[in-house]
XYZ file of C-alpha atoms in Angstrom:
558
model
C -32.692 2.788 6.137
C -34.158 2.889 9.667
C -30.936 3.219 11.647
C -27.545 4.840 11.269
C -25.086 2.554 9.547
C -22.563 0.990 11.902
C -22.708 -2.714 11.039
C -22.388 -4.033 7.487
C -22.995 -7.724 6.722
C -22.022 -9.067 3.291
C -23.298 -12.462 2.144
C -21.110 -14.025 -0.533
C -17.385 -13.896 -1.285
C -15.889 -14.015 -4.760
C -14.939 -10.876 -6.652
C -18.027 -8.893 -5.709
C -18.051 -9.746 -2.010
C -14.372 -9.123 -1.318
C -14.288 -6.070 -3.565
C -17.142 -4.564 -1.545
C -15.680 -5.548 1.839
C -12.157 -4.362 1.052
C -13.156 -1.059 -0.487
C -15.713 -0.121 2.170
C -13.399 -1.030 5.069
C -10.552 0.913 3.486
C -12.702 4.022 3.026
C -14.670 3.687 6.295
C -12.468 1.966 8.902
C -15.046 2.689 11.615
C -17.544 0.331 9.962
C -18.032 -3.106 11.535
C -17.934 -5.333 8.444
C -18.588 -9.058 8.301
C -18.437 -11.197 5.178
C -20.211 -14.562 5.206
C -18.846 -16.991 2.643
C -20.200 -20.448 1.891
C -17.976 -23.427 1.192
C -20.843 -24.876 -0.837
C -21.100 -22.133 -3.464
C -18.195 -22.214 -5.965
C -16.851 -19.079 -7.640
C -17.751 -18.683 -11.312
C -14.837 -17.686 -13.517
C -12.443 -18.968 -16.179
C -10.811 -15.646 -16.933
C -12.176 -12.163 -16.713
C -11.898 -9.209 -19.061
C -12.326 -5.888 -17.275
C -12.488 -2.192 -18.173
C -9.641 0.279 -17.441
C -11.420 1.897 -14.477
C -10.924 -1.162 -12.260
C -7.346 -0.168 -11.476
C -8.560 3.152 -10.052
C -10.458 1.269 -7.347
C -7.545 -1.029 -6.608
C -5.143 1.889 -6.245
C -7.576 3.472 -3.775
C -7.230 0.305 -1.686
C -3.434 0.528 -1.823
C -2.896 -2.275 -4.327
C -0.221 -1.526 -6.913
C -1.005 -2.537 -10.472
C 1.863 -4.926 -11.121
C 1.643 -6.535 -7.689
C -1.950 -7.606 -8.142
C -1.374 -8.458 -11.790
C 1.399 -10.956 -11.079
C -0.560 -12.496 -8.192
C -3.641 -13.026 -10.375
C -1.749 -14.168 -13.511
C -3.063 -11.076 -15.263
C -1.943 -9.611 -18.574
C -2.401 -6.231 -20.206
C -5.337 -6.024 -22.587
C -5.200 -3.587 -25.506
C -8.702 -4.045 -26.895
C -11.078 -6.506 -28.545
C -10.962 -8.476 -31.747
C -14.311 -9.408 -33.301
C -14.570 -11.978 -36.079
C -17.650 -12.894 -38.100
C -20.167 -10.546 -36.505
C -21.417 -9.172 -39.788
C -20.132 -11.731 -42.288
C -21.595 -15.243 -42.585
C -19.450 -18.346 -42.419
C -18.980 -21.697 -40.717
C -16.234 -21.455 -38.136
C -16.268 -24.729 -36.229
C -12.743 -24.675 -34.776
C -10.825 -21.923 -33.022
C -8.266 -21.902 -35.839
C -11.061 -20.877 -38.251
C -11.360 -17.664 -36.252
C -7.628 -17.201 -35.779
C -7.070 -17.515 -39.545
C -10.095 -15.466 -40.642
C -9.648 -13.124 -43.639
C -9.296 -9.392 -43.012
C -12.817 -8.582 -44.209
C -14.260 -10.728 -41.369
C -12.235 -8.976 -38.644
C -12.876 -5.838 -36.601
C -10.537 -4.476 -33.927
C -11.778 -2.202 -31.147
C -9.501 -0.424 -28.717
C -9.237 2.510 -26.321
C -9.071 5.642 -28.431
C -11.027 8.579 -27.106
C -13.072 11.257 -28.861
C -10.740 14.242 -28.665
C -11.754 17.823 -29.536
C -10.962 19.046 -33.046
C -8.284 21.389 -31.633
C -5.977 18.368 -31.598
C -5.944 18.434 -35.386
C -3.832 21.597 -35.184
C -1.760 20.747 -32.109
C 1.429 18.753 -31.911
C 0.745 15.106 -31.197
C 3.774 15.167 -28.928
C 1.939 17.468 -26.499
C 0.926 15.535 -23.394
C -2.817 15.032 -23.116
C -4.574 15.957 -19.894
C -8.004 15.172 -18.521
C -9.547 18.320 -20.009
C -8.782 16.892 -23.432
C -11.171 14.051 -22.728
C -13.881 15.966 -20.908
C -14.233 19.291 -22.763
C -14.560 20.570 -26.311
C -12.277 23.059 -28.070
C -13.992 25.935 -26.233
C -13.452 24.342 -22.832
C -17.126 23.458 -22.434
C -18.293 20.191 -20.865
C -18.623 17.304 -23.295
C -16.929 16.741 -26.635
C -19.247 17.919 -29.409
C -16.543 18.926 -31.915
C -15.157 15.413 -32.206
C -12.087 14.677 -34.280
C -13.808 11.352 -34.978
C -16.238 13.324 -37.170
C -13.321 14.345 -39.342
C -12.323 10.746 -39.926
C -15.919 9.934 -40.881
C -16.015 12.913 -43.245
C -12.805 11.690 -44.878
C -14.492 8.299 -45.345
C -17.480 10.043 -46.891
C -15.132 11.928 -49.239
C -13.406 8.687 -50.295
C -10.104 9.539 -48.610
C -10.316 6.919 -45.840
C -11.519 3.316 -45.756
C -14.442 2.712 -43.386
C -13.059 -0.773 -42.666
C -9.752 0.635 -41.395
C -10.962 2.756 -38.489
C -8.768 0.875 -36.036
C -5.628 1.363 -38.138
C -6.220 5.132 -38.328
C -7.498 5.891 -34.838
C -6.271 3.230 -32.410
C -2.643 3.514 -31.354
C -2.903 -0.067 -30.084
C -3.946 -1.578 -33.435
C -0.597 -2.900 -34.656
C 0.393 -3.969 -31.164
C -2.732 -6.128 -31.052
C -2.237 -7.446 -34.542
C 1.323 -8.553 -33.735
C 0.590 -9.833 -30.188
C 2.885 -7.141 -28.817
C 3.201 -5.538 -25.360
C 2.278 -1.900 -24.574
C 5.798 -1.428 -23.116
C 9.272 -1.909 -24.542
C 11.959 -4.080 -22.932
C 13.272 -1.042 -21.038
C 9.739 -0.772 -19.609
C 8.842 2.467 -21.393
C 5.130 2.824 -22.135
C 4.359 2.792 -25.866
C 0.745 3.985 -25.671
C -1.145 6.807 -23.982
C -0.850 6.698 -20.225
C -4.522 7.416 -19.441
C -6.738 4.342 -19.758
C -4.981 3.200 -22.937
C -5.117 -0.429 -21.806
C -6.940 -2.660 -19.393
C -6.523 -6.231 -18.083
C -7.290 -9.921 -18.316
C -7.315 -11.422 -14.846
C -7.966 -14.746 -13.117
C -11.443 -14.423 -11.614
C -10.691 -17.108 -9.034
C -7.440 -15.585 -7.727
C -8.461 -11.941 -7.954
C -10.638 -11.869 -4.794
C -7.876 -13.565 -2.796
C -5.491 -10.630 -3.045
C -8.186 -8.160 -1.939
C -9.080 -10.499 0.927
C -5.508 -11.120 2.084
C -3.915 -7.713 1.384
C -6.777 -5.343 2.199
C -9.938 -6.686 3.806
C -8.639 -9.039 6.505
C -5.642 -6.904 7.572
C -7.954 -3.928 8.000
C -10.337 -5.850 10.241
C -13.074 -7.369 8.084
C -14.470 -10.426 9.885
C -14.520 -13.541 7.694
C -17.200 -16.111 8.521
C -17.456 -19.468 6.764
C -20.973 -20.864 6.772
C -24.422 -20.979 5.210
C -27.416 -18.782 5.924
C -30.327 -20.841 7.244
C -32.939 -18.159 7.919
C -33.412 -14.414 7.384
C -35.122 -12.659 10.298
C -37.119 -9.471 9.544
C -39.063 -6.963 11.615
C -42.704 -6.008 11.071
C -41.804 -3.562 8.285
C -39.772 -6.111 6.323
C -36.330 -4.851 7.331
C -33.750 -7.584 7.959
C -32.543 -7.613 11.560
C -30.302 -10.678 11.628
C -29.219 -13.836 9.844
C -29.426 -17.292 11.423
C -26.705 -19.677 10.313
C -26.756 -23.434 9.840
C -24.338 -23.781 12.781
C -26.724 -21.908 15.096
C -24.846 -18.585 15.222
C -26.530 -15.252 14.540
C -25.298 -12.102 12.796
C -27.019 -8.756 13.240
C -26.512 -5.726 11.029
C -27.813 -2.369 9.863
C -27.209 -2.922 6.155
C -27.044 -6.335 4.480
C -25.390 -6.710 1.080
C -26.139 -9.688 -1.154
C -23.055 -10.687 -3.158
C -24.132 -14.324 -3.556
C -24.462 -14.081 -7.337
C -27.154 -16.074 -9.092
C -28.045 -17.731 -5.764
C -29.601 -14.453 -4.519
C -29.514 -15.614 -0.905
C -30.947 -12.376 0.522
C -32.737 -10.570 -2.303
C -34.980 -13.495 -3.234
C -36.855 -12.857 0.005
C -37.295 -9.102 -0.509
C -40.137 -9.138 -3.077
C -38.077 -7.274 -5.672
C -39.617 -6.579 -9.061
C -37.556 -7.952 -11.957
C -36.905 -6.037 -15.189
C -36.299 -8.506 -18.015
C -33.927 -7.855 -20.923
C -35.924 -10.011 -23.315
C -33.946 -8.677 -26.297
C -30.786 -10.380 -24.965
C -31.127 -13.930 -26.294
C -27.769 -15.288 -25.127
C -28.420 -16.431 -21.552
C -26.360 -19.630 -21.364
C -22.685 -20.492 -21.577
C -20.327 -23.434 -21.468
C -16.911 -22.388 -20.142
C -13.561 -23.944 -19.377
C -9.831 -23.189 -18.848
C -7.288 -24.498 -21.384
C -3.550 -25.001 -21.743
C -1.547 -23.187 -24.366
C -0.051 -25.231 -27.204
C 1.905 -22.532 -29.051
C 2.460 -19.675 -26.612
C 3.715 -17.150 -29.167
C 0.716 -17.445 -31.457
C -1.929 -18.009 -28.767
C -0.869 -15.469 -26.115
C -2.911 -12.498 -27.315
C -3.157 -9.103 -25.568
C -6.803 -8.580 -26.452
C -10.160 -10.212 -25.830
C -11.192 -12.513 -28.667
C -14.904 -12.274 -29.487
C -15.797 -14.770 -32.171
C -19.278 -15.114 -33.689
C -20.926 -18.522 -33.993
C -24.184 -19.769 -35.512
C -26.103 -19.485 -32.228
C -24.020 -16.975 -30.281
C -20.294 -16.359 -29.834
C -17.060 -17.671 -28.341
C -14.756 -15.699 -26.088
C -11.067 -16.485 -25.674
C -9.088 -14.704 -22.946
C -5.336 -15.020 -22.516
C -3.975 -15.135 -18.984
C -0.256 -15.555 -18.424
C -0.445 -19.236 -17.513
C -3.445 -20.397 -19.530
C -6.432 -19.451 -21.662
C -10.045 -19.118 -20.589
C -12.833 -19.690 -23.083
C -16.579 -19.958 -23.280
C -19.406 -20.402 -25.755
C -22.231 -17.913 -25.081
C -25.386 -19.186 -26.767
C -29.133 -18.934 -27.294
C -30.739 -22.054 -25.868
C -33.787 -21.639 -28.133
C -31.417 -22.326 -31.046
C -29.142 -24.995 -29.540
C -29.504 -27.173 -26.441
C -26.947 -26.979 -23.606
C -25.915 -30.552 -24.403
C -25.276 -29.787 -28.069
C -23.551 -26.530 -27.134
C -21.199 -28.471 -24.855
C -20.278 -30.849 -27.663
C -19.814 -27.967 -30.074
C -17.545 -26.197 -27.596
C -15.403 -29.284 -27.095
C -15.043 -29.749 -30.848
C -14.155 -26.073 -31.178
C -11.142 -26.791 -28.980
C -10.327 -30.227 -30.400
C -6.597 -30.871 -30.048
C -6.315 -28.687 -26.924
C -6.279 -29.809 -23.296
C -8.856 -28.532 -20.840
C -7.381 -27.947 -17.372
C -10.801 -28.624 -15.852
C -13.876 -30.104 -17.545
C -16.083 -27.439 -19.166
C -19.217 -26.517 -17.217
C -22.616 -25.113 -18.153
C -23.875 -21.821 -16.680
C -27.334 -20.340 -17.160
C -28.780 -16.968 -16.142
C -31.736 -14.685 -16.717
C -30.754 -11.452 -18.443
C -32.155 -8.491 -16.571
C -31.975 -6.499 -13.352
C -33.710 -5.821 -10.085
C -35.899 -2.708 -10.270
C -34.852 -1.854 -6.710
C -31.366 -3.273 -6.091
C -31.446 -1.409 -2.757
C -34.667 -2.459 -1.031
C -35.185 -1.408 2.606
C -31.875 -2.405 4.238
C -30.844 -5.080 1.726
C -28.579 -4.080 -1.151
C -27.699 -6.420 -4.009
C -24.342 -5.975 -5.731
C -23.023 -7.962 -8.673
C -24.912 -10.832 -10.241
C -27.431 -10.986 -7.405
C -28.633 -7.607 -8.703
C -28.263 -8.041 -12.455
C -26.528 -9.739 -15.309
C -26.722 -9.090 -19.032
C -24.127 -11.332 -20.643
C -20.311 -11.443 -20.638
C -19.611 -9.225 -23.643
C -17.453 -6.094 -23.271
C -16.283 -6.851 -19.721
C -19.220 -5.015 -18.179
C -19.968 -7.016 -15.008
C -17.123 -5.936 -12.733
C -17.505 -2.278 -13.677
C -21.202 -2.353 -12.756
C -20.164 -3.759 -9.371
C -17.516 -1.036 -9.070
C -20.038 1.690 -9.875
C -22.421 0.381 -7.218
C -19.685 0.252 -4.570
C -18.540 3.778 -5.347
C -22.061 5.207 -5.063
C -22.526 3.338 -1.780
C -19.260 4.821 -0.542
C -20.421 8.359 -1.294
C -23.787 7.852 0.406
C -22.163 6.323 3.497
C -19.679 9.202 3.703
C -22.423 11.807 3.413
C -24.571 10.155 6.090
C -21.567 9.781 8.392
C -20.443 13.398 7.923
C -23.954 14.642 8.685
C -24.517 12.070 11.467
C -27.737 10.954 9.802
C -29.280 7.775 8.442
C -29.077 7.060 4.722
C -32.329 8.578 3.480
C -34.989 7.116 1.231
C -34.079 9.775 -1.304
C -30.482 8.538 -1.359
C -31.651 4.941 -1.797
C -33.902 6.036 -4.661
C -31.003 7.902 -6.306
C -28.811 4.788 -5.965
C -31.423 2.611 -7.659
C -32.003 5.119 -10.459
C -28.266 5.413 -11.179
C -27.751 1.653 -11.271
C -30.779 1.071 -13.507
C -29.628 3.753 -15.955
C -26.166 2.189 -16.179
C -27.594 -1.304 -16.661
C -30.041 -0.262 -19.370
C -27.364 1.721 -21.190
C -25.014 -1.265 -21.084
C -27.702 -3.702 -22.245
C -28.455 -1.517 -25.266
C -24.774 -1.251 -26.192
C -24.391 -5.024 -26.058
C -27.594 -5.597 -28.033
C -26.402 -3.403 -30.915
C -23.471 -5.767 -31.525
C -26.058 -8.353 -32.529
C -28.905 -6.338 -34.010
C -26.812 -4.286 -36.452
C -25.495 -7.434 -38.130
C -25.773 -8.090 -41.839
C -25.883 -11.840 -41.202
C -28.985 -13.841 -42.102
C -27.396 -17.260 -42.524
C -28.866 -18.767 -39.329
C -32.132 -18.242 -37.500
C -30.252 -16.708 -34.554
C -28.711 -13.956 -36.681
C -31.843 -13.475 -38.747
C -33.970 -12.664 -35.688
C -31.251 -10.351 -34.340
C -31.198 -8.357 -37.569
C -34.993 -8.204 -37.746
C -35.167 -6.889 -34.189
C -32.630 -4.161 -34.976
C -34.572 -3.023 -38.027
C -37.904 -3.071 -36.180
C -36.538 -0.899 -33.368
C -34.464 1.470 -35.564
C -31.146 0.527 -33.978
C -29.139 2.170 -36.746
C -30.640 5.569 -35.887
C -30.390 4.803 -32.162
C -26.670 4.005 -32.167
C -25.750 7.212 -34.006
C -27.928 9.133 -31.568
C -25.813 7.675 -28.764
C -22.658 8.845 -30.543
C -23.998 12.408 -30.471
C -25.422 12.146 -26.937
C -23.576 14.674 -24.725
C -23.929 12.254 -21.792
C -21.631 9.767 -23.513
C -18.237 11.268 -22.882
C -15.325 9.964 -20.839
C -16.095 10.182 -17.142
C -19.857 9.934 -17.587
C -20.401 6.734 -19.508
C -18.969 3.235 -19.356
C -19.181 3.203 -23.152
C -18.267 6.706 -24.363
C -19.205 8.248 -27.683
C -16.439 6.850 -29.894
C -17.358 3.241 -29.003
C -20.870 3.601 -30.428
C -19.369 5.043 -33.605
C -16.866 2.177 -33.789
C -19.608 -0.453 -33.691
C -21.871 1.335 -36.166
C -19.056 1.892 -38.674
C -17.611 -1.608 -38.386
C -21.057 -3.144 -38.912
C -21.547 -1.164 -42.137
C -24.011 1.459 -40.916
C -22.243 4.698 -41.794
C -23.891 6.518 -44.715
C -24.905 10.001 -45.862
C -27.751 10.162 -43.348
C -25.306 10.443 -40.427
C -24.854 14.051 -39.273
C -21.262 15.240 -38.866
C -19.798 18.420 -37.408
C -16.645 19.436 -39.306
C -14.886 22.469 -40.760
C -13.792 22.109 -44.380
C -10.529 23.964 -43.825
C -9.406 21.374 -41.238
C -9.959 18.265 -43.361
C -6.479 18.220 -44.928
C -4.894 18.592 -41.482
C -7.114 15.786 -40.227
C -5.996 13.534 -43.072
C -2.344 14.169 -42.181
C -2.972 13.620 -38.469
C -4.732 10.275 -38.942
C -1.988 9.125 -41.301
C 0.563 10.110 -38.655
C -1.337 8.148 -35.998
C -1.376 5.153 -38.284
C 2.345 5.293 -39.085
C 3.266 5.762 -35.435
C 1.125 2.773 -34.441
C 2.651 0.705 -37.246
C 6.171 1.583 -36.113
C 5.364 0.729 -32.493
C 3.981 -2.593 -33.656
C 7.268 -3.409 -35.359
C 9.515 -2.313 -32.494
C 7.566 -3.580 -29.465
C 8.436 -6.926 -27.839
C 6.095 -9.887 -27.923
C 3.557 -9.609 -25.116
C 4.601 -12.968 -23.659
C 8.285 -12.023 -23.480
C 7.517 -8.721 -21.774
C 5.153 -10.246 -19.199
C 7.618 -13.025 -18.456
C 10.413 -10.545 -17.728
C 8.560 -7.804 -15.852
C 5.662 -9.537 -14.106
C 6.687 -13.168 -13.601
C 10.412 -13.016 -12.818
C 11.401 -15.070 -15.841
C 9.099 -18.004 -15.058
C 7.478 -19.650 -18.048
C 3.720 -19.920 -18.428
C 3.988 -23.664 -17.792
C 5.844 -23.145 -14.515
C 3.284 -20.606 -13.305
C 0.424 -22.927 -14.283
C 2.003 -25.792 -12.340
C 2.327 -23.565 -9.266
C -1.289 -22.450 -9.594
C -2.574 -26.008 -9.843
C -0.691 -26.970 -6.681
C -2.371 -24.113 -4.807
């Protein structure tokens, strides 16, 4: 940066643009913030799965969870259901996935690696943040994981490696029965710290941040298209010329224009390619429910296909779905036809559309006085709801750097910009590896797509790499988007737990561990029986008794 930050210009609306504008104006009311939004660039989104941390940012902006949820037709998400990721099979229609046998199914949820001390403590004792961040000695990180005890019980033949979710995820039976995480008296049935997350409408979500936070706090909203980017002799942007002849000057310019990359394309940024991510195309579309009680599901559905995978996301008023595919294995035209046949018998609310991207990231997302946030900076692929969190992480680092510079009455230094870029690149690379392992640890070889994924994983020792991540002290709650237990979940579910995996257990605690995991399982099973259906709960507490059809009709009118 060459000057002290007083004027911030954001190009692009949508989730990333309004998230950035609302958060920065809320935290730094003295900033002059403009957001330039084009009428000619539509928002991408059929339904968005996000990670639990997103609500932290919204609360900081003064948005209450259930207010923004009802406005955006959101529902509580309890985890993910994967079908067919390590077992071959032809699944041409959505019902083939819905009716898949147990051996084809893996559930993943939010169940943290707790210290082994919890094997000897009452489960009724309220957990606190130290339980997630420190080991039994109170030291940073969780190296004496109770997850190790479950794995040791598997090794000893006392637990089934295919039933990790039943034993360790309190949400398992709620997911399996399409149940809510609250009872009909509105008492929470699961842990109250990041035990659930959300499905939200990606088109409506930015509107509530715009209307409830950004505009009321003084963000200037400009509708128009950038015609020309004016730079000084050193390559710093000084102002933007618009198609209507107006000009907008600034100190820092943020590109939130997504794949259009309105600003960053002119900044000579080096691109880092994720060539091991083969799924770089999608066909997506919103659909109507047919049978609300069987199709309204409080988890993200992640269903393997011959050339990629299908996602299905339940919102209150509709479903969102997409086919993520490898275009070297199937053409976009054939993928579109396959997607339509997958949903044969269901009604699309809008015609499905094709989206294409290049998996990778900018090496310098912050270059001179242009910062790229969101898909203008990077995109991997949609799996595991990673995109919005990466945006959130970038905004929060920016916030800290702006606060420091303001407190010290200085410019944002080159060192700070370098630290920003390093942090974002580390997060992106870590996320890309986690996503890749879902493919490369497969046992499938029935199509060329899966065969090359498996070969790549073997060539690059991904089995050893994923267990190394499980033991990595960096990967604990608060440090990593995907903490330690999630790497273990994937490795175990994909059949890669064996005697070569190092565990850290005490023999005298194994019987207590067996009892504790059985207790967790029985408690989860009981909750699954007693909890209300997720649709009934959402209808009563979030949508004032309106049916999904009534809310859809209202949304279509808007």
